[in-house]
Structures are given as structure tokens and as C-alpha cells.
Amino acid sequence: ATLNTYNNGQFMTSLTTNVGTNTFEIGQEALETGSDVANEEIGWIAFEQGSNPGDFIAGYAPSDGEGDGVGQTGFTIDISAADFTELPDLVANVYGENGKDGSYARGAGMFTTTTQKVYAE
């Protein structure tokens, strides 16, 4: 999962954690620039090894709020449509950020074959 735009004009990064066969968690980080934090969107793709052409899923999450992503709950992304049997590899990023500060997408918490929780910070 990754940040996909640069509207804030500040450095932003992402972190994905708790990758599972159903979910993953991701968040974005606004660095200490002294600027406001705004809504962010996260782009992601998940896949697993094998020759089955259906073993991948891609999408984006809508804005999940305007908090700093540190004290808020994560945004859960449902990846059950891919019907993973093992925890997939995952690429995620913030898709569209707003405001004055940088941010990153990070994962935290639940990660299964159908769901992943992400945070935009």
C-alpha cells in the first residue's frame, strides 16, 4: 500500500503491517512539519504466488478521515473477493492527500485472507 498523490507538498510515507490472507493494515504518516493534516487516499494491490490468474486483487480506499492517524482506528480493506488461501504480498500507498503536512499509509492490527486494516497518518 502506498501514497499515490502529493497534494500536501510535504514528505509522506506509508507502512503496511499485519498482512493476512483476508486483510491488511496500512497507515500514512504526516511528518513533523508543523502543518495541518487532511484526508488521504491509499492505493494498494495484494497477490500471492502461484499460477492461478485469480490470485490477485487491486483497488483503492476512499478517504478515511482527517486525524493524524496515530490515535484513530484503522481503516479496514476487504480483500475477500480474491479468495486468498495464504497471506498475500501487499503493496499499498496513499492515493490522494490534502492539507499542509506530509503523511504515510501504514498497516496495523488485523490482516487475514479477506481483510486488512490500514491507517493514513
Short mmCIF file of N, CA and C in Angstrom, two decimals:
data_model
loop_
_atom_site.label_atom_id
_atom_site.label_comp_id
_atom_site.label_asym_id
_atom_site.label_seq_id
_atom_site.Cartn_x
_atom_site.Cartn_y
_atom_site.Cartn_z
N ALA A 1 0.86 -1.17 0.00
CA ALA A 1 0.00 0.00 0.00
C ALA A 1 0.90 1.22 0.00
N THR A 2 0.55 2.22 -0.78
CA THR A 2 1.40 3.38 -0.91
C THR A 2 0.59 4.67 -1.02
N LEU A 3 1.25 5.78 -0.75
CA LEU A 3 0.67 7.10 -1.00
C LEU A 3 0.77 7.34 -2.50
N ASN A 4 -0.31 7.81 -3.11
CA ASN A 4 -0.32 7.91 -4.56
C ASN A 4 -0.38 9.32 -5.12
N THR A 5 -0.55 10.32 -4.28
CA THR A 5 -0.52 11.70 -4.76
C THR A 5 0.34 12.53 -3.81
N TYR A 6 0.52 13.78 -4.14
CA TYR A 6 1.41 14.66 -3.38
C TYR A 6 0.78 16.04 -3.22
N ASN A 7 -0.46 16.09 -2.78
CA ASN A 7 -1.16 17.36 -2.63
C ASN A 7 -0.66 18.20 -1.47
N ASN A 8 -0.13 17.56 -0.43
CA ASN A 8 0.33 18.29 0.74
C ASN A 8 1.59 19.09 0.49
N GLY A 9 2.40 18.66 -0.45
CA GLY A 9 3.66 19.34 -0.70
C GLY A 9 4.71 19.05 0.35
N GLN A 10 4.50 18.05 1.18
CA GLN A 10 5.45 17.66 2.22
C GLN A 10 5.80 16.19 2.05
N PHE A 11 6.90 15.77 2.68
CA PHE A 11 7.29 14.37 2.62
C PHE A 11 6.24 13.49 3.29
N MET A 12 5.89 12.41 2.64
CA MET A 12 4.91 11.46 3.17
C MET A 12 5.43 10.06 2.91
N THR A 13 5.02 9.10 3.74
CA THR A 13 5.42 7.72 3.55
C THR A 13 4.32 6.80 4.04
N SER A 14 4.46 5.50 3.82
CA SER A 14 3.44 4.54 4.24
C SER A 14 4.09 3.33 4.89
N LEU A 15 3.29 2.60 5.66
CA LEU A 15 3.74 1.38 6.32
C LEU A 15 2.58 0.41 6.37
N THR A 16 2.80 -0.81 5.93
CA THR A 16 1.78 -1.85 5.95
C THR A 16 2.18 -2.91 6.97
N THR A 17 1.24 -3.32 7.82
CA THR A 17 1.51 -4.34 8.83
C THR A 17 0.37 -5.33 8.89
N ASN A 18 0.56 -6.37 9.67
CA ASN A 18 -0.46 -7.39 9.92
C ASN A 18 -1.10 -7.88 8.63
N VAL A 19 -0.27 -8.22 7.67
CA VAL A 19 -0.77 -8.74 6.40
C VAL A 19 -1.26 -10.16 6.62
N GLY A 20 -2.49 -10.42 6.26
CA GLY A 20 -3.09 -11.74 6.39
C GLY A 20 -3.71 -12.16 5.08
N THR A 21 -4.33 -13.33 5.06
CA THR A 21 -4.94 -13.81 3.83
C THR A 21 -6.25 -13.11 3.52
N ASN A 22 -6.83 -12.40 4.49
CA ASN A 22 -8.11 -11.71 4.29
C ASN A 22 -8.02 -10.20 4.43
N THR A 23 -7.06 -9.70 5.17
CA THR A 23 -6.99 -8.26 5.44
C THR A 23 -5.54 -7.81 5.58
N PHE A 24 -5.34 -6.51 5.59
CA PHE A 24 -4.06 -5.92 5.94
C PHE A 24 -4.32 -4.57 6.58
N GLU A 25 -3.33 -4.06 7.28
CA GLU A 25 -3.44 -2.74 7.89
C GLU A 25 -2.39 -1.83 7.27
N ILE A 26 -2.78 -0.59 7.07
CA ILE A 26 -1.87 0.38 6.47
C ILE A 26 -2.18 1.76 7.03
N GLY A 27 -1.18 2.60 7.08
CA GLY A 27 -1.37 3.97 7.53
C GLY A 27 -0.42 4.89 6.80
N GLN A 28 -0.68 6.16 6.86
CA GLN A 28 0.19 7.17 6.27
C GLN A 28 0.69 8.07 7.39
N GLU A 29 1.86 8.65 7.22
CA GLU A 29 2.43 9.48 8.26
C GLU A 29 2.64 10.91 7.78
N ALA A 30 2.15 11.84 8.58
CA ALA A 30 2.47 13.25 8.37
C ALA A 30 3.66 13.55 9.27
N LEU A 31 4.77 13.91 8.68
CA LEU A 31 5.97 14.16 9.46
C LEU A 31 5.85 15.47 10.23
N GLU A 32 6.79 15.74 11.08
CA GLU A 32 6.73 16.89 11.97
C GLU A 32 7.08 18.17 11.23
N THR A 33 6.19 18.60 10.35
CA THR A 33 6.41 19.83 9.59
C THR A 33 5.64 21.01 10.17
N GLY A 34 4.83 20.76 11.21
CA GLY A 34 4.05 21.83 11.81
C GLY A 34 2.85 22.23 10.98
N SER A 35 2.46 21.40 10.05
CA SER A 35 1.35 21.70 9.16
C SER A 35 0.11 20.91 9.54
N ASP A 36 -1.04 21.33 9.01
CA ASP A 36 -2.28 20.60 9.24
C ASP A 36 -2.27 19.27 8.50
N VAL A 37 -3.07 18.33 9.02
CA VAL A 37 -3.23 17.02 8.38
C VAL A 37 -4.62 16.96 7.76
N ALA A 38 -4.74 16.37 6.60
CA ALA A 38 -6.03 16.29 5.91
C ALA A 38 -6.28 14.88 5.40
N ASN A 39 -7.45 14.67 4.79
CA ASN A 39 -7.82 13.36 4.24
C ASN A 39 -6.77 12.85 3.27
N GLU A 40 -6.60 11.54 3.25
CA GLU A 40 -5.69 10.89 2.33
C GLU A 40 -6.39 9.67 1.73
N GLU A 41 -6.01 9.28 0.53
CA GLU A 41 -6.49 8.05 -0.07
C GLU A 41 -5.30 7.12 -0.27
N ILE A 42 -5.54 5.83 -0.17
CA ILE A 42 -4.48 4.83 -0.22
C ILE A 42 -4.73 3.88 -1.39
N GLY A 43 -3.72 3.69 -2.22
CA GLY A 43 -3.78 2.71 -3.30
C GLY A 43 -3.08 1.44 -2.85
N TRP A 44 -3.55 0.28 -3.32
CA TRP A 44 -2.96 -0.98 -2.88
C TRP A 44 -3.18 -2.08 -3.91
N ILE A 45 -2.35 -3.10 -3.82
CA ILE A 45 -2.52 -4.33 -4.59
C ILE A 45 -2.04 -5.47 -3.71
N ALA A 46 -2.73 -6.60 -3.76
CA ALA A 46 -2.34 -7.79 -3.00
C ALA A 46 -2.30 -8.97 -3.95
N PHE A 47 -1.33 -9.86 -3.78
CA PHE A 47 -1.21 -11.03 -4.65
C PHE A 47 -0.51 -12.14 -3.90
N GLU A 48 -0.66 -13.36 -4.38
CA GLU A 48 0.06 -14.50 -3.80
C GLU A 48 0.71 -15.29 -4.92
N GLN A 49 1.74 -16.08 -4.54
CA GLN A 49 2.44 -16.90 -5.52
C GLN A 49 1.52 -17.95 -6.10
N GLY A 50 1.84 -18.40 -7.30
CA GLY A 50 1.06 -19.44 -7.94
C GLY A 50 0.69 -19.06 -9.36
N SER A 51 0.09 -20.00 -10.06
CA SER A 51 -0.25 -19.76 -11.45
C SER A 51 -1.73 -19.46 -11.65
N ASN A 52 -2.51 -19.46 -10.58
CA ASN A 52 -3.94 -19.17 -10.69
C ASN A 52 -4.12 -17.70 -11.07
N PRO A 53 -4.74 -17.39 -12.20
CA PRO A 53 -4.87 -15.99 -12.62
C PRO A 53 -5.77 -15.16 -11.71
N GLY A 54 -6.53 -15.78 -10.82
CA GLY A 54 -7.41 -15.03 -9.93
C GLY A 54 -6.79 -14.69 -8.59
N ASP A 55 -5.50 -15.00 -8.39
CA ASP A 55 -4.86 -14.80 -7.09
C ASP A 55 -4.30 -13.40 -6.91
N PHE A 56 -5.08 -12.39 -7.28
CA PHE A 56 -4.68 -11.02 -7.02
C PHE A 56 -5.93 -10.16 -6.92
N ILE A 57 -5.78 -9.01 -6.29
CA ILE A 57 -6.86 -8.04 -6.21
C ILE A 57 -6.21 -6.67 -6.06
N ALA A 58 -6.80 -5.65 -6.63
CA ALA A 58 -6.27 -4.30 -6.53
C ALA A 58 -7.42 -3.34 -6.33
N GLY A 59 -7.15 -2.20 -5.75
CA GLY A 59 -8.19 -1.21 -5.55
C GLY A 59 -7.66 -0.01 -4.80
N TYR A 60 -8.57 0.83 -4.36
CA TYR A 60 -8.18 1.96 -3.53
C TYR A 60 -9.25 2.17 -2.49
N ALA A 61 -8.83 2.77 -1.39
CA ALA A 61 -9.73 3.04 -0.28
C ALA A 61 -10.12 4.51 -0.32
N PRO A 62 -11.37 4.83 -0.07
CA PRO A 62 -11.77 6.24 0.00
C PRO A 62 -11.16 6.89 1.23
N SER A 63 -11.24 8.19 1.29
CA SER A 63 -10.71 8.93 2.44
C SER A 63 -11.25 8.36 3.73
N ASP A 64 -10.38 8.25 4.73
CA ASP A 64 -10.79 7.65 6.00
C ASP A 64 -10.78 8.64 7.15
N GLY A 65 -10.68 9.93 6.88
CA GLY A 65 -10.75 10.91 7.96
C GLY A 65 -9.68 11.97 7.86
N GLU A 66 -9.68 12.87 8.82
CA GLU A 66 -8.74 13.98 8.82
C GLU A 66 -7.82 13.98 10.02
N GLY A 67 -7.85 12.93 10.84
CA GLY A 67 -6.98 12.88 12.00
C GLY A 67 -5.55 12.60 11.61
N ASP A 68 -4.67 12.59 12.62
CA ASP A 68 -3.26 12.36 12.35
C ASP A 68 -2.92 10.89 12.15
N GLY A 69 -3.89 10.00 12.32
CA GLY A 69 -3.67 8.59 12.09
C GLY A 69 -3.00 7.87 13.23
N VAL A 70 -2.57 8.59 14.24
CA VAL A 70 -1.89 7.97 15.37
C VAL A 70 -2.90 7.49 16.39
N GLY A 71 -3.87 8.33 16.76
CA GLY A 71 -4.84 7.97 17.78
C GLY A 71 -6.15 7.42 17.25
N GLN A 72 -6.33 7.41 15.94
CA GLN A 72 -7.58 6.94 15.36
C GLN A 72 -7.52 5.43 15.09
N THR A 73 -8.69 4.84 14.88
CA THR A 73 -8.74 3.44 14.49
C THR A 73 -8.36 3.30 13.02
N GLY A 74 -7.93 2.13 12.64
CA GLY A 74 -7.52 1.89 11.26
C GLY A 74 -8.70 1.72 10.33
N PHE A 75 -8.45 1.86 9.06
CA PHE A 75 -9.45 1.66 8.02
C PHE A 75 -9.26 0.24 7.48
N THR A 76 -10.32 -0.56 7.49
CA THR A 76 -10.22 -1.96 7.06
C THR A 76 -10.52 -2.09 5.58
N ILE A 77 -9.64 -2.76 4.86
CA ILE A 77 -9.82 -3.01 3.44
C ILE A 77 -10.19 -4.47 3.25
N ASP A 78 -11.31 -4.73 2.59
CA ASP A 78 -11.80 -6.08 2.36
C ASP A 78 -11.19 -6.63 1.07
N ILE A 79 -10.41 -7.70 1.19
CA ILE A 79 -9.79 -8.33 0.03
C ILE A 79 -10.33 -9.75 -0.18
N SER A 80 -11.48 -10.05 0.40
CA SER A 80 -12.04 -11.40 0.33
C SER A 80 -12.41 -11.82 -1.09
N ALA A 81 -12.65 -10.87 -1.99
CA ALA A 81 -13.04 -11.21 -3.36
C ALA A 81 -11.97 -12.03 -4.08
N ALA A 82 -10.71 -11.91 -3.65
CA ALA A 82 -9.62 -12.66 -4.28
C ALA A 82 -9.57 -14.10 -3.81
N ASP A 83 -10.25 -14.41 -2.70
CA ASP A 83 -10.29 -15.77 -2.16
C ASP A 83 -8.89 -16.33 -1.92
N PHE A 84 -8.03 -15.54 -1.26
CA PHE A 84 -6.68 -15.99 -0.93
C PHE A 84 -6.73 -17.19 0.01
N THR A 85 -5.83 -18.14 -0.19
CA THR A 85 -5.71 -19.27 0.72
C THR A 85 -4.52 -19.10 1.66
N GLU A 86 -3.60 -18.20 1.31
CA GLU A 86 -2.46 -17.86 2.14
C GLU A 86 -2.38 -16.34 2.23
N LEU A 87 -1.61 -15.82 3.20
CA LEU A 87 -1.44 -14.38 3.31
C LEU A 87 -0.78 -13.86 2.04
N PRO A 88 -1.37 -12.86 1.39
CA PRO A 88 -0.80 -12.36 0.13
C PRO A 88 0.34 -11.37 0.38
N ASP A 89 1.15 -11.14 -0.65
CA ASP A 89 2.05 -10.00 -0.66
C ASP A 89 1.18 -8.78 -0.91
N LEU A 90 1.58 -7.65 -0.36
CA LEU A 90 0.73 -6.47 -0.43
C LEU A 90 1.53 -5.23 -0.76
N VAL A 91 1.01 -4.41 -1.66
CA VAL A 91 1.58 -3.11 -1.98
C VAL A 91 0.47 -2.10 -1.76
N ALA A 92 0.71 -1.11 -0.90
CA ALA A 92 -0.31 -0.09 -0.62
C ALA A 92 0.36 1.26 -0.46
N ASN A 93 -0.39 2.32 -0.74
CA ASN A 93 0.14 3.66 -0.63
C ASN A 93 -1.01 4.64 -0.50
N VAL A 94 -0.73 5.85 -0.03
CA VAL A 94 -1.74 6.90 -0.01
C VAL A 94 -2.01 7.32 -1.44
N TYR A 95 -3.27 7.42 -1.81
CA TYR A 95 -3.67 7.73 -3.18
C TYR A 95 -3.87 9.22 -3.40
N GLY A 96 -4.47 9.91 -2.45
CA GLY A 96 -4.71 11.34 -2.60
C GLY A 96 -4.66 12.01 -1.25
N GLU A 97 -3.74 12.90 -1.06
CA GLU A 97 -3.63 13.57 0.22
C GLU A 97 -4.00 15.04 0.07
N ASN A 98 -4.39 15.64 1.17
CA ASN A 98 -4.78 17.04 1.20
C ASN A 98 -4.13 17.69 2.41
N GLY A 99 -4.06 18.99 2.41
CA GLY A 99 -3.56 19.68 3.57
C GLY A 99 -2.12 20.12 3.42
N LYS A 100 -1.53 20.52 4.55
CA LYS A 100 -0.20 21.12 4.54
C LYS A 100 0.91 20.16 4.94
N ASP A 101 0.59 19.04 5.55
CA ASP A 101 1.63 18.17 6.10
C ASP A 101 1.79 16.91 5.28
N GLY A 102 2.93 16.30 5.40
CA GLY A 102 3.18 15.02 4.77
C GLY A 102 2.42 13.92 5.49
N SER A 103 2.37 12.74 4.89
CA SER A 103 1.68 11.62 5.51
C SER A 103 2.21 10.31 4.96
N TYR A 104 1.82 9.23 5.59
CA TYR A 104 2.14 7.92 5.05
C TYR A 104 1.02 6.96 5.37
N ALA A 105 0.93 5.91 4.59
CA ALA A 105 -0.04 4.85 4.85
C ALA A 105 0.67 3.76 5.64
N ARG A 106 0.01 3.27 6.68
CA ARG A 106 0.62 2.20 7.46
C ARG A 106 -0.44 1.19 7.84
N GLY A 107 -0.04 -0.04 7.94
CA GLY A 107 -0.93 -1.09 8.39
C GLY A 107 -0.76 -1.33 9.87
N ALA A 108 -1.81 -1.81 10.49
CA ALA A 108 -1.75 -2.16 11.91
C ALA A 108 -2.94 -3.03 12.25
N GLY A 109 -2.73 -4.02 13.10
CA GLY A 109 -3.85 -4.83 13.55
C GLY A 109 -4.17 -5.97 12.61
N MET A 110 -5.45 -6.15 12.34
CA MET A 110 -5.98 -7.30 11.62
C MET A 110 -5.43 -7.43 10.20
N PHE A 111 -4.99 -8.63 9.86
CA PHE A 111 -4.61 -8.95 8.49
C PHE A 111 -4.93 -10.42 8.27
N THR A 112 -5.91 -10.69 7.44
CA THR A 112 -6.34 -12.05 7.15
C THR A 112 -6.42 -12.23 5.64
N THR A 113 -6.93 -13.35 5.18
CA THR A 113 -7.06 -13.57 3.73
C THR A 113 -8.16 -12.73 3.12
N THR A 114 -9.00 -12.09 3.94
CA THR A 114 -10.10 -11.30 3.40
C THR A 114 -10.10 -9.84 3.83
N THR A 115 -9.32 -9.45 4.83
CA THR A 115 -9.38 -8.09 5.34
C THR A 115 -8.00 -7.60 5.77
N GLN A 116 -7.75 -6.31 5.55
CA GLN A 116 -6.53 -5.67 6.03
C GLN A 116 -6.90 -4.30 6.59
N LYS A 117 -6.37 -3.97 7.76
CA LYS A 117 -6.63 -2.67 8.38
C LYS A 117 -5.48 -1.72 8.06
N VAL A 118 -5.81 -0.49 7.67
CA VAL A 118 -4.80 0.50 7.30
C VAL A 118 -5.06 1.82 8.02
N TYR A 119 -4.00 2.59 8.17
CA TYR A 119 -4.06 3.92 8.77
C TYR A 119 -3.41 4.91 7.82
N ALA A 120 -3.98 6.09 7.71
CA ALA A 120 -3.35 7.19 6.99
C ALA A 120 -2.92 8.19 8.04
N GLU A 121 -1.62 8.45 8.14
CA GLU A 121 -1.10 9.37 9.15
C GLU A 121 -0.41 10.54 8.48
#
